[in-house]
Coordinates of C-alpha atoms in Angstrom, one line a residue:
M1 CA 0.0 0.0 0.0
P2 CA 1.7 3.3 -1.1
L3 CA 2.3 5.9 1.6
P4 CA -0.7 8.1 2.2
Y5 CA 1.4 11.2 2.3
S6 CA 4.1 12.7 0.0
L7 CA 7.8 12.5 1.0
D8 CA 8.8 15.6 -1.0
L9 CA 10.8 17.8 1.4
T10 CA 8.3 20.7 1.6
R11 CA 5.4 18.5 2.7
L12 CA 7.4 16.2 4.9
Q13 CA 9.1 18.9 6.8
S14 CA 5.8 20.7 7.2
A15 CA 4.3 17.5 8.6
Y16 CA 7.2 17.2 11.1
A17 CA 6.8 20.8 12.1
T18 CA 3.1 20.4 13.0
G19 CA 3.6 17.0 14.7
A20 CA 1.5 15.2 12.1
L21 CA 4.4 12.9 11.5
T22 CA 7.5 11.7 13.3
P23 CA 10.7 10.1 11.8
T24 CA 9.7 6.9 13.7
R25 CA 6.3 6.8 12.1
V26 CA 7.8 7.5 8.6
V27 CA 10.3 4.6 9.1
E28 CA 7.5 2.2 10.0
D29 CA 5.5 3.3 7.0
V30 CA 8.4 3.1 4.5
L31 CA 9.4 -0.3 5.7
A32 CA 5.9 -1.6 5.3
D33 CA 5.7 -0.3 1.7
V34 CA 9.1 -1.7 0.9
D35 CA 8.1 -5.1 2.3
A36 CA 4.9 -5.1 0.3
T37 CA 6.6 -4.4 -3.1
R38 CA 9.9 -6.2 -3.0
A39 CA 8.5 -9.4 -4.5
S40 CA 7.1 -7.5 -7.5
N41 CA 10.0 -5.2 -8.2
P42 CA 13.6 -5.8 -7.1
V43 CA 14.4 -2.2 -6.2
W44 CA 16.3 -3.0 -3.0
I45 CA 19.4 -5.1 -2.6
D46 CA 19.7 -4.5 1.1
V47 CA 17.4 -2.8 3.6
A48 CA 18.7 -1.9 7.0
P49 CA 17.0 -3.9 9.9
R50 CA 13.9 -2.4 11.4
E51 CA 15.4 -2.1 14.8
V52 CA 18.5 -0.3 13.5
L53 CA 16.4 2.2 11.5
L54 CA 14.0 2.8 14.5
A55 CA 17.1 3.4 16.7
H56 CA 18.4 5.9 14.2
A57 CA 15.0 7.6 14.0
G58 CA 15.0 7.9 17.8
E59 CA 18.4 9.4 17.9
I60 CA 17.4 12.0 15.3
E61 CA 14.3 12.9 17.3
A62 CA 16.5 13.3 20.4
R63 CA 19.0 15.5 18.5
R64 CA 16.1 17.8 17.4
A65 CA 14.8 17.9 20.9
R66 CA 18.2 19.2 22.1
G67 CA 17.9 22.0 19.6
E68 CA 20.4 20.7 17.1
P69 CA 19.8 22.1 13.6
L70 CA 19.0 19.3 11.2
P71 CA 18.1 20.5 7.7
L72 CA 17.2 16.9 6.7
Y73 CA 15.5 16.0 9.9
G74 CA 14.0 12.5 9.5
V75 CA 14.2 12.5 5.7
P76 CA 14.4 8.9 4.3
F77 CA 16.8 8.2 1.5
A78 CA 18.4 5.4 -0.4
A79 CA 21.9 4.8 -1.8
K80 CA 22.8 3.0 -4.9
D81 CA 24.6 -0.2 -4.0
N82 CA 28.0 0.9 -5.3
I83 CA 28.0 3.6 -2.6
D84 CA 29.2 2.7 0.9
V85 CA 27.0 2.9 3.9
A86 CA 28.7 2.0 7.2
G87 CA 27.8 -1.4 8.5
R88 CA 25.9 -2.5 5.4
P89 CA 27.2 -4.6 2.5
T90 CA 28.3 -3.1 -0.8
T91 CA 27.8 -5.4 -3.7
A92 CA 27.8 -3.3 -6.9
A93 CA 25.2 -5.9 -7.9
C94 CA 27.8 -8.7 -7.8
P95 CA 27.4 -11.0 -4.8
A96 CA 30.9 -12.4 -5.1
F97 CA 32.3 -8.9 -4.9
A98 CA 30.4 -7.9 -1.7
Y99 CA 32.2 -6.4 1.3
A100 CA 31.0 -4.9 4.5
A101 CA 31.6 -1.1 4.4
R102 CA 33.5 0.1 7.4
A103 CA 32.7 3.8 6.8
S104 CA 30.1 5.6 4.8
A105 CA 30.8 7.4 1.6
H106 CA 31.6 11.1 2.0
S107 CA 28.3 12.2 0.7
V108 CA 26.4 9.8 2.9
Q109 CA 28.2 11.0 5.9
R110 CA 27.3 14.6 5.2
L111 CA 23.6 13.8 4.6
E112 CA 23.3 11.6 7.7
A113 CA 24.9 14.4 9.8
A114 CA 22.1 16.7 8.5
G115 CA 19.5 14.3 9.9
A116 CA 18.7 12.1 6.9
L117 CA 17.9 8.4 7.4
C118 CA 19.4 5.8 5.0
I119 CA 16.8 3.1 4.5
G120 CA 19.0 0.8 2.4
K121 CA 20.9 0.0 -0.8
T122 CA 19.3 -0.1 -4.2
N123 CA 19.7 -2.3 -7.3
L124 CA 21.8 -1.3 -10.3
D125 CA 23.3 -2.5 -13.5
Q126 CA 26.3 -4.5 -12.3
F127 CA 29.3 -2.4 -11.6
A128 CA 27.3 0.6 -12.9
T129 CA 27.8 -0.6 -16.5
G130 CA 24.6 0.0 -18.4
L131 CA 21.8 2.5 -19.0
V132 CA 19.0 -0.2 -19.0
G133 CA 18.6 -1.4 -15.4
T134 CA 18.4 -5.0 -16.4
R135 CA 22.0 -6.3 -15.8
S136 CA 21.7 -7.5 -12.2
P137 CA 21.7 -10.9 -10.6
Y138 CA 19.1 -9.5 -8.2
G139 CA 16.6 -9.0 -11.0
A140 CA 15.7 -6.2 -13.4
C141 CA 13.8 -3.3 -12.0
V142 CA 10.6 -2.6 -13.8
N143 CA 9.2 0.8 -14.8
P144 CA 6.7 2.0 -12.2
F145 CA 4.3 3.1 -15.0
D146 CA 4.3 -0.1 -17.1
A147 CA 6.0 -3.3 -15.9
R148 CA 6.8 -4.3 -19.5
Y149 CA 9.2 -1.4 -19.8
I150 CA 12.7 -0.9 -18.3
S151 CA 13.4 1.6 -15.6
G152 CA 16.6 2.8 -17.0
G153 CA 20.0 2.3 -15.4
S154 CA 22.5 1.9 -14.1
S155 CA 20.9 3.6 -11.1
S156 CA 17.7 1.7 -11.6
G157 CA 16.7 1.0 -8.0
S158 CA 17.4 4.5 -6.8
A159 CA 15.2 6.1 -9.4
V160 CA 12.3 3.7 -8.8
A161 CA 12.5 4.1 -5.1
V162 CA 12.0 7.8 -5.4
A163 CA 9.4 7.5 -8.1
A164 CA 7.4 5.1 -6.0
G165 CA 7.4 7.5 -3.1
Q166 CA 9.4 5.2 -0.8
V167 CA 12.1 7.7 -0.1
S168 CA 12.4 11.5 -0.4
F169 CA 15.6 11.3 -2.5
A170 CA 18.2 8.7 -3.5
L171 CA 21.9 8.8 -4.4
G172 CA 23.0 7.3 -7.7
T173 CA 26.1 7.6 -9.8
D174 CA 26.6 8.9 -13.3
T175 CA 29.4 8.2 -15.7
A176 CA 27.6 7.9 -19.0
G177 CA 24.1 9.0 -18.1
S178 CA 23.1 6.7 -15.2
G179 CA 21.8 9.6 -13.1
R180 CA 19.7 11.0 -15.9
V181 CA 18.2 8.2 -18.1
P182 CA 16.4 6.5 -15.1
A183 CA 15.1 9.9 -14.0
G184 CA 13.6 10.4 -17.5
F185 CA 12.0 7.0 -17.5
C186 CA 10.6 7.4 -14.0
N187 CA 9.2 10.9 -14.1
I188 CA 11.6 12.4 -11.5
V189 CA 14.5 14.8 -11.3
G190 CA 18.0 13.6 -11.9
W191 CA 20.8 16.1 -10.9
K192 CA 24.2 15.2 -12.4
P193 CA 26.5 17.8 -10.7
T194 CA 29.6 19.3 -12.1
R195 CA 32.3 16.6 -11.8
G196 CA 34.0 16.6 -8.4
L197 CA 31.5 18.8 -6.5
L198 CA 30.3 15.7 -4.7
S199 CA 33.1 13.5 -3.5
T200 CA 33.3 10.0 -4.9
R201 CA 35.2 8.6 -1.9
G202 CA 33.4 5.5 -0.8
V203 CA 32.0 4.8 -4.3
V204 CA 33.0 1.7 -6.2
P205 CA 34.6 3.3 -9.3
A206 CA 33.4 2.7 -12.9
C207 CA 35.6 5.4 -14.6
R208 CA 37.3 7.3 -11.8
T209 CA 38.2 10.2 -14.0
L210 CA 34.5 10.7 -15.0
D211 CA 32.4 9.3 -12.2
C212 CA 29.8 11.6 -10.4
V213 CA 27.6 11.0 -7.5
S214 CA 24.1 12.0 -8.7
I215 CA 20.8 12.9 -6.9
F216 CA 17.3 11.6 -7.7
A217 CA 14.5 13.6 -6.2
L218 CA 10.8 14.5 -6.7
T219 CA 11.5 18.2 -7.3
V220 CA 14.4 20.3 -8.4
G221 CA 14.2 22.2 -5.1
D222 CA 14.6 19.0 -3.2
A223 CA 17.6 18.0 -5.3
R224 CA 19.1 21.3 -4.7
V225 CA 18.8 21.1 -0.9
V226 CA 20.5 17.6 -1.0
F227 CA 23.2 18.9 -3.4
D228 CA 24.0 21.8 -1.1
L229 CA 24.3 19.6 1.9
A230 CA 26.2 16.7 0.2
R231 CA 28.8 18.8 -1.6
G232 CA 32.1 20.0 -0.2
H233 CA 35.8 19.6 -0.9
D234 CA 37.1 16.3 0.3
K235 CA 40.8 16.3 0.9
Q236 CA 40.9 12.5 0.8
D237 CA 39.4 12.3 -2.7
P238 CA 42.0 13.3 -5.3
Y239 CA 39.2 14.0 -7.8
S240 CA 37.2 16.3 -5.4
R241 CA 36.9 19.8 -6.7
A242 CA 38.1 22.5 -4.4
D243 CA 35.3 24.7 -3.1
A244 CA 34.4 27.2 -5.8
P245 CA 31.6 29.7 -6.1
L246 CA 28.7 28.4 -8.2
D247 CA 27.4 31.1 -10.6
E248 CA 23.7 31.7 -10.6
R249 CA 22.7 34.1 -13.3
P250 CA 19.2 35.6 -13.3
L251 CA 17.8 34.8 -16.7
A252 CA 14.5 36.4 -17.5
R253 CA 15.0 35.7 -21.2
W254 CA 17.5 33.1 -22.1
R255 CA 19.0 31.4 -25.2
C256 CA 18.4 27.6 -25.2
G257 CA 20.4 25.5 -27.6
V258 CA 18.8 22.5 -29.2
P259 CA 20.2 20.1 -31.8
R260 CA 19.4 20.8 -35.4
A261 CA 16.2 19.0 -36.4
S262 CA 18.1 16.7 -38.7
Q263 CA 20.4 15.6 -35.8
L264 CA 17.6 14.7 -33.4
E265 CA 17.4 11.0 -32.9
F266 CA 14.4 9.1 -31.6
C267 CA 15.1 5.6 -32.9
G268 CA 11.9 5.6 -34.8
D269 CA 9.8 6.5 -31.8
A270 CA 7.2 9.0 -33.0
L271 CA 5.8 9.4 -29.5
A272 CA 9.2 10.4 -28.1
R273 CA 9.5 13.0 -30.9
D274 CA 6.1 14.4 -30.2
A275 CA 6.9 14.7 -26.5
F276 CA 10.1 16.6 -27.1
E277 CA 8.3 19.0 -29.5
R278 CA 5.8 19.8 -26.7
A279 CA 8.7 20.3 -24.3
L280 CA 10.2 22.8 -26.6
E281 CA 6.9 24.7 -26.7
R282 CA 7.0 24.9 -22.9
L283 CA 10.6 26.1 -23.0
A284 CA 9.6 28.9 -25.3
A285 CA 6.6 29.7 -23.1
I286 CA 8.8 30.2 -20.0
G287 CA 11.2 32.6 -21.8
A288 CA 13.6 30.5 -23.8
E289 CA 14.8 31.6 -27.2
L290 CA 15.3 28.3 -29.0
V291 CA 18.5 28.3 -31.0
E292 CA 19.5 25.4 -33.2
I293 CA 23.1 24.3 -32.9
D294 CA 25.3 21.8 -34.7
Y295 CA 25.3 18.7 -32.4
T296 CA 28.0 16.9 -34.4
P297 CA 30.9 17.5 -31.9
F298 CA 28.8 16.4 -29.0
L299 CA 28.0 13.1 -30.8
E300 CA 31.6 12.6 -31.7
T301 CA 32.5 13.0 -28.0
A302 CA 29.8 10.6 -26.9
R303 CA 31.3 7.9 -29.2
L304 CA 34.6 8.1 -27.4
L305 CA 33.2 6.8 -24.2
Y306 CA 32.6 3.2 -25.3
E307 CA 34.3 3.1 -28.7
G308 CA 37.5 4.6 -27.3
P309 CA 39.9 3.6 -24.5
W310 CA 37.7 4.8 -21.6
V311 CA 36.2 1.4 -21.4
A312 CA 39.7 0.2 -20.3
E313 CA 39.2 2.4 -17.2
R314 CA 36.3 0.2 -16.2
L315 CA 38.6 -2.8 -16.5
A316 CA 41.2 -0.9 -14.4
A317 CA 38.6 -0.4 -11.6
I318 CA 37.9 -4.1 -11.1
G319 CA 40.8 -5.7 -13.0
R320 CA 41.9 -8.2 -10.4
F321 CA 38.3 -9.3 -9.6
F322 CA 37.6 -9.5 -13.3
D323 CA 40.5 -11.9 -13.8
E324 CA 39.7 -14.1 -10.7
H325 CA 35.9 -14.2 -10.9
P326 CA 34.9 -14.2 -14.6
D327 CA 31.9 -16.5 -14.0
D328 CA 30.5 -14.2 -11.3
L329 CA 30.0 -11.3 -13.8
H330 CA 26.9 -10.7 -15.7
P331 CA 27.6 -11.9 -19.3
V332 CA 27.0 -8.5 -20.9
T333 CA 29.0 -6.7 -18.2
R334 CA 31.9 -9.2 -18.7
A335 CA 31.8 -8.6 -22.5
I336 CA 31.8 -4.8 -22.2
V337 CA 34.5 -4.5 -19.5
G338 CA 36.6 -7.2 -21.1
S339 CA 36.7 -5.2 -24.3
G340 CA 39.0 -2.8 -22.5
R341 CA 41.9 -5.1 -23.1
K342 CA 42.1 -4.2 -26.8
H343 CA 43.1 -0.6 -26.1
S344 CA 46.8 0.4 -25.7
A345 CA 48.4 3.3 -23.9
V346 CA 49.0 4.8 -27.4
D347 CA 45.2 4.6 -27.9
A348 CA 44.6 6.4 -24.6
F349 CA 46.8 9.3 -25.5
A350 CA 45.4 9.6 -29.0
A351 CA 41.9 9.7 -27.6
Q352 CA 42.9 12.4 -25.1
Y353 CA 44.1 14.6 -28.0
T354 CA 40.9 14.0 -29.8
L355 CA 38.9 14.8 -26.8
Q356 CA 40.8 18.1 -26.2
A357 CA 40.0 19.2 -29.7
L358 CA 36.3 18.2 -29.3
K359 CA 36.2 20.2 -26.0
T360 CA 37.2 23.3 -27.9
R361 CA 34.6 22.8 -30.6
C362 CA 31.8 22.0 -28.1
A363 CA 32.7 25.0 -25.9
A364 CA 32.3 27.3 -28.9
K365 CA 28.8 25.9 -29.4
L366 CA 27.8 26.3 -25.8
A367 CA 29.2 29.9 -25.6
A368 CA 26.4 31.0 -28.0
V369 CA 23.7 29.8 -25.6
D370 CA 22.8 29.8 -21.9
A371 CA 22.0 26.1 -21.8
L372 CA 21.5 23.1 -24.0
A373 CA 18.2 21.2 -24.0
V374 CA 18.1 17.6 -25.3
P375 CA 15.7 14.7 -24.8
T376 CA 16.9 12.7 -21.7
A377 CA 16.8 9.6 -23.9
P378 CA 15.8 9.1 -27.5
T379 CA 13.3 6.3 -26.7
I380 CA 12.3 3.7 -24.1
Y381 CA 12.5 0.0 -24.5
T382 CA 10.7 -3.1 -23.2
H383 CA 12.5 -5.7 -21.2
A384 CA 12.0 -8.1 -24.1
Q385 CA 13.6 -5.7 -26.6
V386 CA 16.7 -5.2 -24.3
E387 CA 17.0 -8.9 -23.7
A388 CA 17.1 -9.5 -27.5
E389 CA 19.7 -6.8 -28.2
P390 CA 21.3 -5.8 -24.9
I391 CA 24.3 -3.8 -26.3
R392 CA 23.0 -2.0 -29.3
L393 CA 19.8 -0.7 -27.5
N394 CA 21.9 0.3 -24.5
T395 CA 24.1 2.3 -26.8
N396 CA 21.1 4.1 -28.3
L397 CA 20.0 5.3 -24.9
G398 CA 23.3 7.2 -24.5
W399 CA 22.8 9.4 -27.6
Y400 CA 22.1 12.5 -25.4
T401 CA 24.1 11.6 -22.3
N402 CA 27.5 10.0 -23.0
F403 CA 29.4 13.2 -23.8
V404 CA 28.5 15.2 -20.6
N405 CA 31.2 14.0 -18.2
L406 CA 33.9 13.8 -20.9
L407 CA 33.3 17.5 -21.5
D408 CA 33.1 18.3 -17.8
L409 CA 29.5 19.7 -18.0
A410 CA 26.7 19.9 -15.5
A411 CA 23.2 18.5 -16.3
I412 CA 19.8 18.2 -14.8
A413 CA 17.1 15.9 -16.1
V414 CA 13.5 17.0 -15.4
P415 CA 10.1 15.5 -16.2
T416 CA 8.1 17.2 -19.0
G417 CA 4.8 15.3 -18.9
F418 CA 3.7 12.1 -20.4
R419 CA 3.7 10.6 -23.9
A420 CA 0.5 9.6 -25.6
D421 CA 1.0 6.0 -24.3
G422 CA 1.2 7.1 -20.7
L423 CA 5.0 6.7 -20.3
P424 CA 7.0 9.6 -18.9
A425 CA 9.0 12.0 -21.1
G426 CA 11.8 14.2 -20.0
V427 CA 14.3 16.8 -21.0
T428 CA 17.9 17.3 -19.8
L429 CA 19.3 20.8 -19.5
I430 CA 23.1 20.9 -19.9
G431 CA 25.6 23.7 -19.2
P432 CA 29.2 24.5 -18.4
A433 CA 30.9 23.3 -15.2
L434 CA 29.8 25.2 -12.1
E435 CA 26.6 26.4 -13.7
D436 CA 24.6 23.9 -11.6
Y437 CA 22.5 26.6 -9.8
T438 CA 21.6 28.4 -13.0
L439 CA 20.6 25.1 -14.6
S440 CA 18.5 24.3 -11.5
R441 CA 16.5 27.6 -11.8
L442 CA 15.8 26.9 -15.5
A443 CA 15.0 23.2 -14.8
D444 CA 12.6 24.2 -12.0
R445 CA 10.7 26.5 -14.3
L446 CA 10.4 23.8 -17.0
H447 CA 9.3 21.2 -14.5
R448 CA 6.6 23.4 -13.1
A449 CA 5.4 24.5 -16.6
S450 CA 5.0 20.8 -17.4
E451 CA 2.3 20.3 -14.6
T452 CA 3.2 16.7 -14.0
R453 CA 2.8 14.7 -10.9
L454 CA 5.6 13.7 -8.6
G455 CA 7.1 10.4 -9.9
A456 CA 4.5 7.6 -9.9
T457 CA 2.7 9.0 -6.9
R458 CA -0.7 10.7 -6.8
F459 CA 0.8 14.0 -5.6
T460 CA 1.5 17.1 -7.6
L461 CA 4.3 19.6 -7.2
P462 CA 4.1 21.7 -4.0
D463 CA 3.3 25.4 -4.3
A464 CA 4.5 26.8 -7.5
A465 CA 7.3 29.3 -8.0
P466 CA 6.5 33.0 -8.4
G467 CA 5.7 33.9 -12.0
D468 CA 4.5 30.4 -12.9
T469 CA 1.1 30.0 -14.4
A470 CA 0.1 27.2 -12.0
P471 CA -2.0 28.3 -8.9
R472 CA 0.1 29.0 -5.9
K473 CA -0.3 29.7 -2.2
R474 CA 0.2 33.2 -0.8
A475 CA 3.8 34.1 -0.1
V476 CA 6.0 36.8 1.5
A477 CA 8.7 38.5 -0.5
L478 CA 11.9 38.4 1.5
A479 CA 15.2 40.3 0.7
V480 CA 18.1 38.0 1.6
V481 CA 21.5 39.6 2.1
G482 CA 24.0 37.1 3.5
A483 CA 24.3 33.5 4.6
H484 CA 20.9 32.7 3.2
L485 CA 21.9 33.6 -0.4
S486 CA 21.9 30.9 -3.0
G487 CA 24.8 28.6 -2.5
M488 CA 25.5 30.0 1.0
P489 CA 25.6 27.8 4.2
L490 CA 22.0 28.7 5.4
N491 CA 20.2 28.7 2.0
H492 CA 18.7 25.4 2.9
Q493 CA 16.6 27.1 5.6
L494 CA 14.7 28.7 2.8
T495 CA 14.5 25.9 0.3
L496 CA 13.4 23.4 2.8
R497 CA 10.4 25.6 3.5
G498 CA 9.5 25.7 -0.2
A499 CA 10.8 29.2 -0.8
R500 CA 11.7 30.1 -4.3
L501 CA 14.2 32.6 -5.7
I502 CA 12.4 35.4 -7.6
E503 CA 15.3 37.6 -8.7
S504 CA 18.7 39.1 -7.9
C505 CA 18.4 42.9 -7.3
A506 CA 19.7 45.6 -5.0
T507 CA 18.6 47.9 -2.2
S508 CA 18.1 51.6 -2.6
A509 CA 21.2 53.6 -1.9
Q510 CA 20.4 54.1 1.7
Y511 CA 22.2 51.2 3.4
R512 CA 25.6 50.0 4.7
L513 CA 26.7 46.4 5.0
Y514 CA 28.9 45.2 7.8
A515 CA 30.8 41.9 8.4
L516 CA 29.6 40.8 11.9
P517 CA 32.4 39.4 14.1
G518 CA 32.1 36.1 15.9
T519 CA 29.1 34.7 13.9
T520 CA 29.0 31.0 12.7
P521 CA 28.6 30.7 9.8
P522 CA 29.9 34.2 9.0
K523 CA 27.1 36.7 8.5
P524 CA 26.7 40.3 7.5
G525 CA 24.5 43.0 9.0
L526 CA 22.5 45.4 6.9
A527 CA 21.8 48.9 8.4
R528 CA 19.8 51.7 7.0
V529 CA 21.8 55.0 7.2
G530 CA 20.1 57.3 4.8
S531 CA 20.9 58.5 1.3
E532 CA 23.8 60.8 2.3
R533 CA 26.0 58.0 3.6
G534 CA 24.3 55.0 2.0
A535 CA 25.0 52.6 -0.9
A536 CA 23.1 50.1 -2.9
I537 CA 23.7 46.6 -1.6
E538 CA 23.1 43.4 -3.7
V539 CA 20.3 41.2 -2.4
E540 CA 18.2 38.2 -3.6
L541 CA 14.5 38.4 -3.4
W542 CA 12.9 35.1 -2.3
S543 CA 9.2 34.1 -2.1
V544 CA 8.5 32.3 1.2
P545 CA 5.1 30.5 1.6
V546 CA 3.1 32.3 4.3
E547 CA 2.6 29.2 6.3
A548 CA 6.4 28.7 6.5
F549 CA 7.3 32.3 7.1
G550 CA 6.7 32.3 10.9
S551 CA 9.0 29.3 11.5
F552 CA 11.7 30.8 9.4
V553 CA 11.6 34.1 11.3
A554 CA 11.7 32.2 14.6
D555 CA 15.1 30.7 13.5
V556 CA 16.7 34.1 12.8
P557 CA 19.2 34.7 15.6
P558 CA 20.0 38.1 17.2
P559 CA 21.4 40.5 16.3
L560 CA 19.7 39.8 13.0
A561 CA 16.0 40.5 12.6
I562 CA 13.4 40.7 9.9
G563 CA 12.3 44.2 9.1
S564 CA 11.4 46.3 6.1
V565 CA 13.9 46.9 3.3
T566 CA 13.5 49.4 0.4
L567 CA 14.7 48.1 -3.0
A568 CA 16.4 50.2 -5.8
D569 CA 13.1 50.3 -7.8
G570 CA 11.2 51.7 -4.8
R571 CA 9.5 48.5 -3.6
T572 CA 9.5 47.9 0.1
V573 CA 9.7 44.2 1.2
K574 CA 10.6 42.2 4.3
G575 CA 14.3 41.6 4.7
F576 CA 17.2 41.0 6.9
V577 CA 18.3 43.9 9.0
C578 CA 20.7 44.2 12.0
E579 CA 20.3 45.7 15.5
G580 CA 22.6 48.7 15.9
Y581 CA 24.5 47.5 19.0
A582 CA 26.1 44.7 16.9
L583 CA 27.7 47.2 14.5
D584 CA 30.1 48.7 16.9
G585 CA 33.5 47.6 15.8
A586 CA 32.1 45.6 12.8
R587 CA 33.9 46.0 9.5
D588 CA 32.1 48.1 6.9
I589 CA 32.1 46.1 3.7
S590 CA 29.7 48.2 1.7
G591 CA 32.4 48.9 -0.9
Y592 CA 32.2 45.3 -2.1
G593 CA 28.6 45.9 -3.2
G594 CA 27.3 42.8 -1.4
W595 CA 28.1 39.8 0.7
R596 CA 28.8 37.4 -2.2
N597 CA 31.5 39.6 -3.6
Y598 CA 33.0 40.1 -0.1
V599 CA 33.2 36.3 0.5
A600 CA 34.7 35.7 -2.9
Q601 CA 37.4 38.3 -2.6
S602 CA 38.2 37.4 1.0
S603 CA 38.7 33.6 0.4

């Protein structure tokens, strides 16, 4: 029996705040649903024992009672079974490979520290090799909308668990598209971050130079909260990206690149083509100027992944096990990984030179647009079709995904409604590295314009973003000046309450901004001083649902307060201000124009 409530973060945290739900109750309900569905769909490889989960839930409730801030308080999640969770087995969908994880992966550690509850480990294409979700000795996950069809892979179980409403979010991995194709087939969001922003320490590698930890969620906002909490430089991961500011450009009107019509591939699937054409109409309706680009260099890059020597990196990841346990590998996995032996070191260097040239060509195409929009997959196949042609059809599914990590790009897959046959359709937005936040804003707009339900549940998106055509609840416009800005340490306090970014703007020239000493995390204070001494200070304007505004204000610590702030265009809105006593001895940083510039230039 599906859960009678939605596990999207907005609704779940609201239910916790009112006492309608507790983490203990949610654990009991999730386990009951998992037990009821495991026989019909092999989503889960390992589920933590009931007594362990209930003990964890009790600990989280006690931490909250002590006043500990827990942005993911009691949020249930799943981890793909090539990601370590302390005390649980990691199999990579190969029982002979299994080992007991002594420590959790870096991303799991961060999420559990924020109050999230890991329910268990999910099924996958063995050793994360595949986009179909059928290459597992534990069984093939079935599509939650039609059991005849595949769920997509390799992160099959993670995607289905989210789509079925059994967890709020799930971690997957993405090397060739495994964090995007299953999202497209399951009507959920698949966030493939810029390479290295989420540490891959504690992840069984596929291609270490390309692997990403990905996030499956019901909404873009939920995925962004998880992304913010999971990311962070990991000194123990040589591929972890040093902390860098993520750009978020306000785009009222934006240029969206799409492949030339002659280069679009749907493998003969007219319903997939129709669905993408409708998605393009929605993109235009939300402000996108559609620009056709030459997709050729992206396709040439995609072919390098499996036709070039990168397949040898998969062999390097499991080489000793591959040699000693050939019969324990899925036949298709064995054939693909084994093909890596044919490539030489000379081949590897030649491919690197080719890739560098392709990066230059692709960068020139992307420079002309703000984002690239492609179908998440060209078509969807039945289990019978994949069984008959396992390699060729898998290759087809990577038409729009295989190049992304080779080119060091960011991508987010979002649902865009349903095809005429009732199966989900989706679009992936792609942009340069570190453009994750800008992509998320555009992806959220597209998701909301598509008016689709959350995964395979009966629930719809929570209150719509400002400016959307969908009905929305009343909201308070709030000017944010410091640690609550997008990408800053306290931004999750807004997004968890369903707040949405409206625009980046500035105050009137009547304010001064100060760096407050001794605050954790560091915070600024905004003070109104009048037009003679004042300056315009950069702010973000957020829309906060009325029903969540009170709890947000209650969490604002002194000397900060919520007062009235006048914007450059004359509007007066609620916003962060600072009590005067705290400004004595504080550094005046108004010359930086805003908190974000100050932080960037001070680091």
